[in-house]
């Protein structure tokens, strides 16, 4: 199968009431990388619904313990999903790999790329060694990574590499979606909203 040859796009056709806002460099890079990922990385999708009563109870218990300890930190549902995701990957040796042209690269730690939306685009800070962090430490690392991303303070090392990604649109009421793998990562977990049944 031969990939389609990219052709220069036509100039935007503007009509009354429209204006053109040029793409910033971040959006251009995101678009280029995601198109490349969809064209060169094999994607397949699985979907399931999960009962999260135990996760919600664990979050409540963790947050009560954090409050009792005098911490202002509160764990989010996403923090605990990241923790469960990292543990699941760590327990599955076949998932602890990324692709290279020379062969599979085996990873010793589960480094999770967390999709963070910014006004100017999207960035994926990496939560290093996520499976080894306690739930509280992971919540702290996630909060710090999101804050640094939104402040534009991430170093290249803080958002490069990673074993797997996670994209959560649940806070926007999205029940399910298919995420695009962000190379060199080998998978991306798409998380939808918690719904009562």
mmCIF file with all atom_site columns, C-alpha atoms in Angstrom:
data_model
loop_
_atom_site.group_PDB
_atom_site.id
_atom_site.type_symbol
_atom_site.label_atom_id
_atom_site.label_alt_id
_atom_site.label_comp_id
_atom_site.label_asym_id
_atom_site.label_entity_id
_atom_site.label_seq_id
_atom_site.pdbx_PDB_ins_code
_atom_site.Cartn_x
_atom_site.Cartn_y
_atom_site.Cartn_z
_atom_site.occupancy
_atom_site.B_iso_or_equiv
_atom_site.pdbx_formal_charge
_atom_site.auth_seq_id
_atom_site.auth_comp_id
_atom_site.auth_asym_id
_atom_site.auth_atom_id
_atom_site.pdbx_PDB_model_num
ATOM 1   C CA . UNK A 1 1   ? 0.000   0.000  0.000  1.00 0.00 ? 1   UNK A CA 1
ATOM 2   C CA . UNK A 1 2   ? 1.432   3.365  -0.997 1.00 0.00 ? 2   UNK A CA 1
ATOM 3   C CA . UNK A 1 3   ? 0.588   6.362  1.186  1.00 0.00 ? 3   UNK A CA 1
ATOM 4   C CA . UNK A 1 4   ? -1.115  9.271  -0.509 1.00 0.00 ? 4   UNK A CA 1
ATOM 5   C CA . UNK A 1 5   ? 1.259   11.918 -1.777 1.00 0.00 ? 5   UNK A CA 1
ATOM 6   C CA . UNK A 1 6   ? 0.834   15.194 0.029  1.00 0.00 ? 6   UNK A CA 1
ATOM 7   C CA . UNK A 1 7   ? -0.150  18.046 -2.233 1.00 0.00 ? 7   UNK A CA 1
ATOM 8   C CA . UNK A 1 8   ? 0.030   21.709 -1.359 1.00 0.00 ? 8   UNK A CA 1
ATOM 9   C CA . UNK A 1 9   ? -3.263  22.870 0.062  1.00 0.00 ? 9   UNK A CA 1
ATOM 10  C CA . UNK A 1 10  ? -5.278  25.446 -1.782 1.00 0.00 ? 10  UNK A CA 1
ATOM 11  C CA . UNK A 1 11  ? -5.477  28.939 -0.316 1.00 0.00 ? 11  UNK A CA 1
ATOM 12  C CA . UNK A 1 12  ? -8.358  29.282 2.113  1.00 0.00 ? 12  UNK A CA 1
ATOM 13  C CA . UNK A 1 13  ? -11.516 30.523 0.431  1.00 0.00 ? 13  UNK A CA 1
ATOM 14  C CA . UNK A 1 14  ? -12.953 33.265 2.604  1.00 0.00 ? 14  UNK A CA 1
ATOM 15  C CA . UNK A 1 15  ? -16.370 34.770 2.191  1.00 0.00 ? 15  UNK A CA 1
ATOM 16  C CA . UNK A 1 16  ? -18.273 37.520 3.983  1.00 0.00 ? 16  UNK A CA 1
ATOM 17  C CA . UNK A 1 17  ? -18.001 37.259 7.767  1.00 0.00 ? 17  UNK A CA 1
ATOM 18  C CA . UNK A 1 18  ? -14.876 35.075 7.718  1.00 0.00 ? 18  UNK A CA 1
ATOM 19  C CA . UNK A 1 19  ? -11.285 35.870 8.622  1.00 0.00 ? 19  UNK A CA 1
ATOM 20  C CA . UNK A 1 20  ? -8.127  33.793 8.534  1.00 0.00 ? 20  UNK A CA 1
ATOM 21  C CA . UNK A 1 21  ? -6.183  33.153 11.742 1.00 0.00 ? 21  UNK A CA 1
ATOM 22  C CA . UNK A 1 22  ? -2.749  31.753 10.799 1.00 0.00 ? 22  UNK A CA 1
ATOM 23  C CA . UNK A 1 23  ? -1.674  28.554 12.546 1.00 0.00 ? 23  UNK A CA 1
ATOM 24  C CA . UNK A 1 24  ? 0.887   28.935 15.308 1.00 0.00 ? 24  UNK A CA 1
ATOM 25  C CA . UNK A 1 25  ? 3.971   26.708 15.212 1.00 0.00 ? 25  UNK A CA 1
ATOM 26  C CA . UNK A 1 26  ? 2.623   24.402 17.938 1.00 0.00 ? 26  UNK A CA 1
ATOM 27  C CA . UNK A 1 27  ? -0.593  23.681 16.025 1.00 0.00 ? 27  UNK A CA 1
ATOM 28  C CA . UNK A 1 28  ? 1.377   23.106 12.801 1.00 0.00 ? 28  UNK A CA 1
ATOM 29  C CA . UNK A 1 29  ? 3.660   20.638 14.596 1.00 0.00 ? 29  UNK A CA 1
ATOM 30  C CA . UNK A 1 30  ? 0.719   18.829 16.214 1.00 0.00 ? 30  UNK A CA 1
ATOM 31  C CA . UNK A 1 31  ? -1.083  18.523 12.874 1.00 0.00 ? 31  UNK A CA 1
ATOM 32  C CA . UNK A 1 32  ? 2.033   17.264 11.086 1.00 0.00 ? 32  UNK A CA 1
ATOM 33  C CA . UNK A 1 33  ? 2.867   14.697 13.789 1.00 0.00 ? 33  UNK A CA 1
ATOM 34  C CA . UNK A 1 34  ? -0.688  13.361 14.105 1.00 0.00 ? 34  UNK A CA 1
ATOM 35  C CA . UNK A 1 35  ? -1.127  13.015 10.345 1.00 0.00 ? 35  UNK A CA 1
ATOM 36  C CA . UNK A 1 36  ? 2.231   11.215 10.238 1.00 0.00 ? 36  UNK A CA 1
ATOM 37  C CA . UNK A 1 37  ? 1.186   8.967  13.144 1.00 0.00 ? 37  UNK A CA 1
ATOM 38  C CA . UNK A 1 38  ? -2.095  7.979  11.484 1.00 0.00 ? 38  UNK A CA 1
ATOM 39  C CA . UNK A 1 39  ? -0.314  7.237  8.201  1.00 0.00 ? 39  UNK A CA 1
ATOM 40  C CA . UNK A 1 40  ? 2.666   5.322  9.595  1.00 0.00 ? 40  UNK A CA 1
ATOM 41  C CA . UNK A 1 41  ? 1.625   3.758  12.923 1.00 0.00 ? 41  UNK A CA 1
ATOM 42  C CA . UNK A 1 42  ? -0.795  0.818  12.767 1.00 0.00 ? 42  UNK A CA 1
ATOM 43  C CA . UNK A 1 43  ? -3.864  1.705  14.832 1.00 0.00 ? 43  UNK A CA 1
ATOM 44  C CA . UNK A 1 44  ? -6.582  -0.597 16.080 1.00 0.00 ? 44  UNK A CA 1
ATOM 45  C CA . UNK A 1 45  ? -9.246  0.270  18.594 1.00 0.00 ? 45  UNK A CA 1
ATOM 46  C CA . UNK A 1 46  ? -10.908 -1.589 21.440 1.00 0.00 ? 46  UNK A CA 1
ATOM 47  C CA . UNK A 1 47  ? -13.742 -0.181 23.507 1.00 0.00 ? 47  UNK A CA 1
ATOM 48  C CA . UNK A 1 48  ? -15.238 -1.270 26.801 1.00 0.00 ? 48  UNK A CA 1
ATOM 49  C CA . UNK A 1 49  ? -17.242 0.142  29.665 1.00 0.00 ? 49  UNK A CA 1
ATOM 50  C CA . UNK A 1 50  ? -15.888 -0.177 33.188 1.00 0.00 ? 50  UNK A CA 1
ATOM 51  C CA . UNK A 1 51  ? -17.640 -0.151 36.527 1.00 0.00 ? 51  UNK A CA 1
ATOM 52  C CA . UNK A 1 52  ? -15.761 2.471  38.528 1.00 0.00 ? 52  UNK A CA 1
ATOM 53  C CA . UNK A 1 53  ? -17.490 2.297  41.916 1.00 0.00 ? 53  UNK A CA 1
ATOM 54  C CA . UNK A 1 54  ? -14.322 0.950  43.581 1.00 0.00 ? 54  UNK A CA 1
ATOM 55  C CA . UNK A 1 55  ? -12.207 3.645  41.898 1.00 0.00 ? 55  UNK A CA 1
ATOM 56  C CA . UNK A 1 56  ? -14.548 6.386  43.143 1.00 0.00 ? 56  UNK A CA 1
ATOM 57  C CA . UNK A 1 57  ? -14.473 4.917  46.664 1.00 0.00 ? 57  UNK A CA 1
ATOM 58  C CA . UNK A 1 58  ? -10.655 4.717  46.561 1.00 0.00 ? 58  UNK A CA 1
ATOM 59  C CA . UNK A 1 59  ? -10.481 8.351  45.433 1.00 0.00 ? 59  UNK A CA 1
ATOM 60  C CA . UNK A 1 60  ? -12.734 9.444  48.289 1.00 0.00 ? 60  UNK A CA 1
ATOM 61  C CA . UNK A 1 61  ? -10.621 7.493  50.795 1.00 0.00 ? 61  UNK A CA 1
ATOM 62  C CA . UNK A 1 62  ? -7.348  8.873  49.397 1.00 0.00 ? 62  UNK A CA 1
ATOM 63  C CA . UNK A 1 63  ? -8.623  12.449 49.461 1.00 0.00 ? 63  UNK A CA 1
ATOM 64  C CA . UNK A 1 64  ? -9.834  12.042 53.048 1.00 0.00 ? 64  UNK A CA 1
ATOM 65  C CA . UNK A 1 65  ? -6.368  10.757 54.019 1.00 0.00 ? 65  UNK A CA 1
ATOM 66  C CA . UNK A 1 66  ? -4.692  13.673 52.211 1.00 0.00 ? 66  UNK A CA 1
ATOM 67  C CA . UNK A 1 67  ? -6.975  16.157 53.958 1.00 0.00 ? 67  UNK A CA 1
ATOM 68  C CA . UNK A 1 68  ? -6.350  14.528 57.345 1.00 0.00 ? 68  UNK A CA 1
ATOM 69  C CA . UNK A 1 69  ? -2.596  14.813 56.710 1.00 0.00 ? 69  UNK A CA 1
ATOM 70  C CA . UNK A 1 70  ? -3.020  18.547 56.116 1.00 0.00 ? 70  UNK A CA 1
ATOM 71  C CA . UNK A 1 71  ? -2.365  18.386 52.383 1.00 0.00 ? 71  UNK A CA 1
ATOM 72  C CA . UNK A 1 72  ? -4.230  20.674 49.998 1.00 0.00 ? 72  UNK A CA 1
ATOM 73  C CA . UNK A 1 73  ? -3.669  18.158 47.183 1.00 0.00 ? 73  UNK A CA 1
ATOM 74  C CA . UNK A 1 74  ? -6.722  16.227 45.981 1.00 0.00 ? 74  UNK A CA 1
ATOM 75  C CA . UNK A 1 75  ? -6.553  13.225 43.665 1.00 0.00 ? 75  UNK A CA 1
ATOM 76  C CA . UNK A 1 76  ? -8.717  13.349 40.551 1.00 0.00 ? 76  UNK A CA 1
ATOM 77  C CA . UNK A 1 77  ? -10.483 10.466 38.865 1.00 0.00 ? 77  UNK A CA 1
ATOM 78  C CA . UNK A 1 78  ? -7.923  10.812 36.068 1.00 0.00 ? 78  UNK A CA 1
ATOM 79  C CA . UNK A 1 79  ? -5.039  10.395 38.543 1.00 0.00 ? 79  UNK A CA 1
ATOM 80  C CA . UNK A 1 80  ? -6.391  7.018  39.613 1.00 0.00 ? 80  UNK A CA 1
ATOM 81  C CA . UNK A 1 81  ? -7.091  5.971  36.022 1.00 0.00 ? 81  UNK A CA 1
ATOM 82  C CA . UNK A 1 82  ? -3.472  6.825  35.144 1.00 0.00 ? 82  UNK A CA 1
ATOM 83  C CA . UNK A 1 83  ? -2.320  4.738  38.123 1.00 0.00 ? 83  UNK A CA 1
ATOM 84  C CA . UNK A 1 84  ? -4.479  1.740  37.116 1.00 0.00 ? 84  UNK A CA 1
ATOM 85  C CA . UNK A 1 85  ? -3.354  2.083  33.476 1.00 0.00 ? 85  UNK A CA 1
ATOM 86  C CA . UNK A 1 86  ? 0.320   2.171  34.491 1.00 0.00 ? 86  UNK A CA 1
ATOM 87  C CA . UNK A 1 87  ? -0.078  -0.874 36.749 1.00 0.00 ? 87  UNK A CA 1
ATOM 88  C CA . UNK A 1 88  ? -1.855  -2.792 33.984 1.00 0.00 ? 88  UNK A CA 1
ATOM 89  C CA . UNK A 1 89  ? 0.934   -2.021 31.528 1.00 0.00 ? 89  UNK A CA 1
ATOM 90  C CA . UNK A 1 90  ? 3.621   -2.961 34.080 1.00 0.00 ? 90  UNK A CA 1
ATOM 91  C CA . UNK A 1 91  ? 1.950   -6.355 34.598 1.00 0.00 ? 91  UNK A CA 1
ATOM 92  C CA . UNK A 1 92  ? 1.911   -7.042 30.846 1.00 0.00 ? 92  UNK A CA 1
ATOM 93  C CA . UNK A 1 93  ? 5.473   -7.546 29.550 1.00 0.00 ? 93  UNK A CA 1
ATOM 94  C CA . UNK A 1 94  ? 4.252   -7.499 25.935 1.00 0.00 ? 94  UNK A CA 1
ATOM 95  C CA . UNK A 1 95  ? 2.986   -3.943 26.501 1.00 0.00 ? 95  UNK A CA 1
ATOM 96  C CA . UNK A 1 96  ? 6.319   -2.681 27.868 1.00 0.00 ? 96  UNK A CA 1
ATOM 97  C CA . UNK A 1 97  ? 7.716   -2.052 24.379 1.00 0.00 ? 97  UNK A CA 1
ATOM 98  C CA . UNK A 1 98  ? 7.902   0.616  21.722 1.00 0.00 ? 98  UNK A CA 1
ATOM 99  C CA . UNK A 1 99  ? 8.717   0.183  18.043 1.00 0.00 ? 99  UNK A CA 1
ATOM 100 C CA . UNK A 1 100 ? 11.913  1.017  16.207 1.00 0.00 ? 100 UNK A CA 1
ATOM 101 C CA . UNK A 1 101 ? 13.017  0.033  12.714 1.00 0.00 ? 101 UNK A CA 1
ATOM 102 C CA . UNK A 1 102 ? 15.787  -2.095 14.242 1.00 0.00 ? 102 UNK A CA 1
ATOM 103 C CA . UNK A 1 103 ? 13.558  -3.972 16.700 1.00 0.00 ? 103 UNK A CA 1
ATOM 104 C CA . UNK A 1 104 ? 11.356  -3.661 19.766 1.00 0.00 ? 104 UNK A CA 1
ATOM 105 C CA . UNK A 1 105 ? 12.630  -1.379 22.517 1.00 0.00 ? 105 UNK A CA 1
ATOM 106 C CA . UNK A 1 106 ? 11.887  -2.906 25.926 1.00 0.00 ? 106 UNK A CA 1
ATOM 107 C CA . UNK A 1 107 ? 11.164  -0.381 28.673 1.00 0.00 ? 107 UNK A CA 1
ATOM 108 C CA . UNK A 1 108 ? 11.950  -0.838 32.353 1.00 0.00 ? 108 UNK A CA 1
ATOM 109 C CA . UNK A 1 109 ? 9.569   1.863  33.560 1.00 0.00 ? 109 UNK A CA 1
ATOM 110 C CA . UNK A 1 110 ? 6.048   2.890  32.625 1.00 0.00 ? 110 UNK A CA 1
ATOM 111 C CA . UNK A 1 111 ? 6.304   6.502  31.454 1.00 0.00 ? 111 UNK A CA 1
ATOM 112 C CA . UNK A 1 112 ? 2.842   7.885  30.656 1.00 0.00 ? 112 UNK A CA 1
ATOM 113 C CA . UNK A 1 113 ? 2.220   10.851 28.346 1.00 0.00 ? 113 UNK A CA 1
ATOM 114 C CA . UNK A 1 114 ? -0.686  12.900 29.671 1.00 0.00 ? 114 UNK A CA 1
ATOM 115 C CA . UNK A 1 115 ? -2.541  14.937 27.026 1.00 0.00 ? 115 UNK A CA 1
ATOM 116 C CA . UNK A 1 116 ? -2.958  18.537 28.259 1.00 0.00 ? 116 UNK A CA 1
ATOM 117 C CA . UNK A 1 117 ? -4.964  21.048 26.237 1.00 0.00 ? 117 UNK A CA 1
ATOM 118 C CA . UNK A 1 118 ? -3.529  24.558 25.989 1.00 0.00 ? 118 UNK A CA 1
ATOM 119 C CA . UNK A 1 119 ? -4.961  27.653 24.296 1.00 0.00 ? 119 UNK A CA 1
ATOM 120 C CA . UNK A 1 120 ? -2.322  27.344 21.576 1.00 0.00 ? 120 UNK A CA 1
ATOM 121 C CA . UNK A 1 121 ? -2.463  23.559 21.138 1.00 0.00 ? 121 UNK A CA 1
ATOM 122 C CA . UNK A 1 122 ? -1.853  20.283 22.933 1.00 0.00 ? 122 UNK A CA 1
ATOM 123 C CA . UNK A 1 123 ? 1.165   18.999 24.833 1.00 0.00 ? 123 UNK A CA 1
ATOM 124 C CA . UNK A 1 124 ? 1.866   15.675 26.524 1.00 0.00 ? 124 UNK A CA 1
ATOM 125 C CA . UNK A 1 125 ? 4.004   15.945 29.652 1.00 0.00 ? 125 UNK A CA 1
ATOM 126 C CA . UNK A 1 126 ? 5.425   12.571 30.658 1.00 0.00 ? 126 UNK A CA 1
ATOM 127 C CA . UNK A 1 127 ? 4.733   11.123 34.108 1.00 0.00 ? 127 UNK A CA 1
ATOM 128 C CA . UNK A 1 128 ? 7.894   9.089  34.623 1.00 0.00 ? 128 UNK A CA 1
ATOM 129 C CA . UNK A 1 129 ? 7.787   5.710  36.358 1.00 0.00 ? 129 UNK A CA 1
ATOM 130 C CA . UNK A 1 130 ? 4.025   6.030  36.943 1.00 0.00 ? 130 UNK A CA 1
ATOM 131 C CA . UNK A 1 131 ? 3.541   2.405  38.023 1.00 0.00 ? 131 UNK A CA 1
ATOM 132 C CA . UNK A 1 132 ? 6.015   2.828  40.899 1.00 0.00 ? 132 UNK A CA 1
ATOM 133 C CA . UNK A 1 133 ? 4.493   6.029  42.287 1.00 0.00 ? 133 UNK A CA 1
ATOM 134 C CA . UNK A 1 134 ? 1.971   5.877  45.105 1.00 0.00 ? 134 UNK A CA 1
ATOM 135 C CA . UNK A 1 135 ? -1.469  7.218  44.193 1.00 0.00 ? 135 UNK A CA 1
ATOM 136 C CA . UNK A 1 136 ? -0.747  10.382 46.191 1.00 0.00 ? 136 UNK A CA 1
ATOM 137 C CA . UNK A 1 137 ? 2.682   10.882 44.592 1.00 0.00 ? 137 UNK A CA 1
ATOM 138 C CA . UNK A 1 138 ? 1.197   10.311 41.150 1.00 0.00 ? 138 UNK A CA 1
ATOM 139 C CA . UNK A 1 139 ? -1.552  12.883 41.832 1.00 0.00 ? 139 UNK A CA 1
ATOM 140 C CA . UNK A 1 140 ? 1.133   15.377 42.863 1.00 0.00 ? 140 UNK A CA 1
ATOM 141 C CA . UNK A 1 141 ? 3.302   14.628 39.801 1.00 0.00 ? 141 UNK A CA 1
ATOM 142 C CA . UNK A 1 142 ? 0.293   14.959 37.492 1.00 0.00 ? 142 UNK A CA 1
ATOM 143 C CA . UNK A 1 143 ? -0.800  18.262 39.033 1.00 0.00 ? 143 UNK A CA 1
ATOM 144 C CA . UNK A 1 144 ? 2.736   19.668 38.743 1.00 0.00 ? 144 UNK A CA 1
ATOM 145 C CA . UNK A 1 145 ? 3.089   18.491 35.131 1.00 0.00 ? 145 UNK A CA 1
ATOM 146 C CA . UNK A 1 146 ? -0.241  20.061 34.138 1.00 0.00 ? 146 UNK A CA 1
ATOM 147 C CA . UNK A 1 147 ? 0.656   23.340 35.875 1.00 0.00 ? 147 UNK A CA 1
ATOM 148 C CA . UNK A 1 148 ? 4.103   23.453 34.224 1.00 0.00 ? 148 UNK A CA 1
ATOM 149 C CA . UNK A 1 149 ? 2.517   22.690 30.834 1.00 0.00 ? 149 UNK A CA 1
ATOM 150 C CA . UNK A 1 150 ? -0.073  25.468 31.180 1.00 0.00 ? 150 UNK A CA 1
ATOM 151 C CA . UNK A 1 151 ? 2.618   27.921 32.312 1.00 0.00 ? 151 UNK A CA 1
ATOM 152 C CA . UNK A 1 152 ? 4.807   26.994 29.320 1.00 0.00 ? 152 UNK A CA 1
ATOM 153 C CA . UNK A 1 153 ? 7.624   25.840 31.618 1.00 0.00 ? 153 UNK A CA 1
ATOM 154 C CA . UNK A 1 154 ? 8.140   22.244 30.447 1.00 0.00 ? 154 UNK A CA 1
ATOM 155 C CA . UNK A 1 155 ? 11.621  21.325 29.276 1.00 0.00 ? 155 UNK A CA 1
ATOM 156 C CA . UNK A 1 156 ? 11.909  19.170 26.141 1.00 0.00 ? 156 UNK A CA 1
ATOM 157 C CA . UNK A 1 157 ? 12.765  16.147 28.298 1.00 0.00 ? 157 UNK A CA 1
ATOM 158 C CA . UNK A 1 158 ? 9.535   16.598 30.260 1.00 0.00 ? 158 UNK A CA 1
ATOM 159 C CA . UNK A 1 159 ? 7.346   16.050 27.191 1.00 0.00 ? 159 UNK A CA 1
ATOM 160 C CA . UNK A 1 160 ? 9.429   13.739 25.013 1.00 0.00 ? 160 UNK A CA 1
ATOM 161 C CA . UNK A 1 161 ? 9.458   9.972  24.795 1.00 0.00 ? 161 UNK A CA 1
ATOM 162 C CA . UNK A 1 162 ? 7.183   7.871  26.915 1.00 0.00 ? 162 UNK A CA 1
ATOM 163 C CA . UNK A 1 163 ? 5.819   4.360  26.643 1.00 0.00 ? 163 UNK A CA 1
ATOM 164 C CA . UNK A 1 164 ? 2.080   5.059  26.482 1.00 0.00 ? 164 UNK A CA 1
ATOM 165 C CA . UNK A 1 165 ? -0.329  7.969  26.357 1.00 0.00 ? 165 UNK A CA 1
ATOM 166 C CA . UNK A 1 166 ? -3.654  8.817  27.939 1.00 0.00 ? 166 UNK A CA 1
ATOM 167 C CA . UNK A 1 167 ? -6.269  11.233 26.623 1.00 0.00 ? 167 UNK A CA 1
ATOM 168 C CA . UNK A 1 168 ? -9.255  12.082 28.828 1.00 0.00 ? 168 UNK A CA 1
ATOM 169 C CA . UNK A 1 169 ? -12.246 13.981 27.458 1.00 0.00 ? 169 UNK A CA 1
ATOM 170 C CA . UNK A 1 170 ? -14.611 12.798 30.183 1.00 0.00 ? 170 UNK A CA 1
ATOM 171 C CA . UNK A 1 171 ? -14.667 16.200 31.870 1.00 0.00 ? 171 UNK A CA 1
ATOM 172 C CA . UNK A 1 172 ? -16.325 17.546 28.715 1.00 0.00 ? 172 UNK A CA 1
ATOM 173 C CA . UNK A 1 173 ? -19.112 14.952 28.802 1.00 0.00 ? 173 UNK A CA 1
ATOM 174 C CA . UNK A 1 174 ? -17.615 12.882 25.970 1.00 0.00 ? 174 UNK A CA 1
ATOM 175 C CA . UNK A 1 175 ? -18.618 9.257  26.545 1.00 0.00 ? 175 UNK A CA 1
ATOM 176 C CA . UNK A 1 176 ? -16.123 7.644  24.150 1.00 0.00 ? 176 UNK A CA 1
ATOM 177 C CA . UNK A 1 177 ? -13.646 8.522  21.399 1.00 0.00 ? 177 UNK A CA 1
ATOM 178 C CA . UNK A 1 178 ? -10.625 7.072  19.602 1.00 0.00 ? 178 UNK A CA 1
ATOM 179 C CA . UNK A 1 179 ? -7.258  8.615  20.424 1.00 0.00 ? 179 UNK A CA 1
ATOM 180 C CA . UNK A 1 180 ? -4.305  8.814  18.038 1.00 0.00 ? 180 UNK A CA 1
ATOM 181 C CA . UNK A 1 181 ? -1.040  7.229  19.160 1.00 0.00 ? 181 UNK A CA 1
ATOM 182 C CA . UNK A 1 182 ? 1.676   9.819  19.795 1.00 0.00 ? 182 UNK A CA 1
ATOM 183 C CA . UNK A 1 183 ? 4.997   8.286  18.597 1.00 0.00 ? 183 UNK A CA 1
ATOM 184 C CA . UNK A 1 184 ? 7.265   6.980  19.960 1.00 0.00 ? 184 UNK A CA 1
ATOM 185 C CA . UNK A 1 185 ? 4.576   5.791  22.383 1.00 0.00 ? 185 UNK A CA 1
ATOM 186 C CA . UNK A 1 186 ? 3.003   2.446  21.515 1.00 0.00 ? 186 UNK A CA 1
ATOM 187 C CA . UNK A 1 187 ? -0.562  2.979  22.740 1.00 0.00 ? 187 UNK A CA 1
ATOM 188 C CA . UNK A 1 188 ? -3.034  5.625  23.870 1.00 0.00 ? 188 UNK A CA 1
ATOM 189 C CA . UNK A 1 189 ? -5.896  5.098  26.313 1.00 0.00 ? 189 UNK A CA 1
ATOM 190 C CA . UNK A 1 190 ? -8.938  7.243  25.489 1.00 0.00 ? 190 UNK A CA 1
ATOM 191 C CA . UNK A 1 191 ? -11.022 7.932  28.614 1.00 0.00 ? 191 UNK A CA 1
ATOM 192 C CA . UNK A 1 192 ? -14.631 9.089  28.512 1.00 0.00 ? 192 UNK A CA 1
ATOM 193 C CA . UNK A 1 193 ? -17.006 10.425 31.134 1.00 0.00 ? 193 UNK A CA 1
ATOM 194 C CA . UNK A 1 194 ? -18.157 8.576  34.240 1.00 0.00 ? 194 UNK A CA 1
ATOM 195 C CA . UNK A 1 195 ? -21.848 7.863  33.711 1.00 0.00 ? 195 UNK A CA 1
ATOM 196 C CA . UNK A 1 196 ? -24.423 6.512  36.144 1.00 0.00 ? 196 UNK A CA 1
ATOM 197 C CA . UNK A 1 197 ? -26.374 3.480  34.934 1.00 0.00 ? 197 UNK A CA 1
#
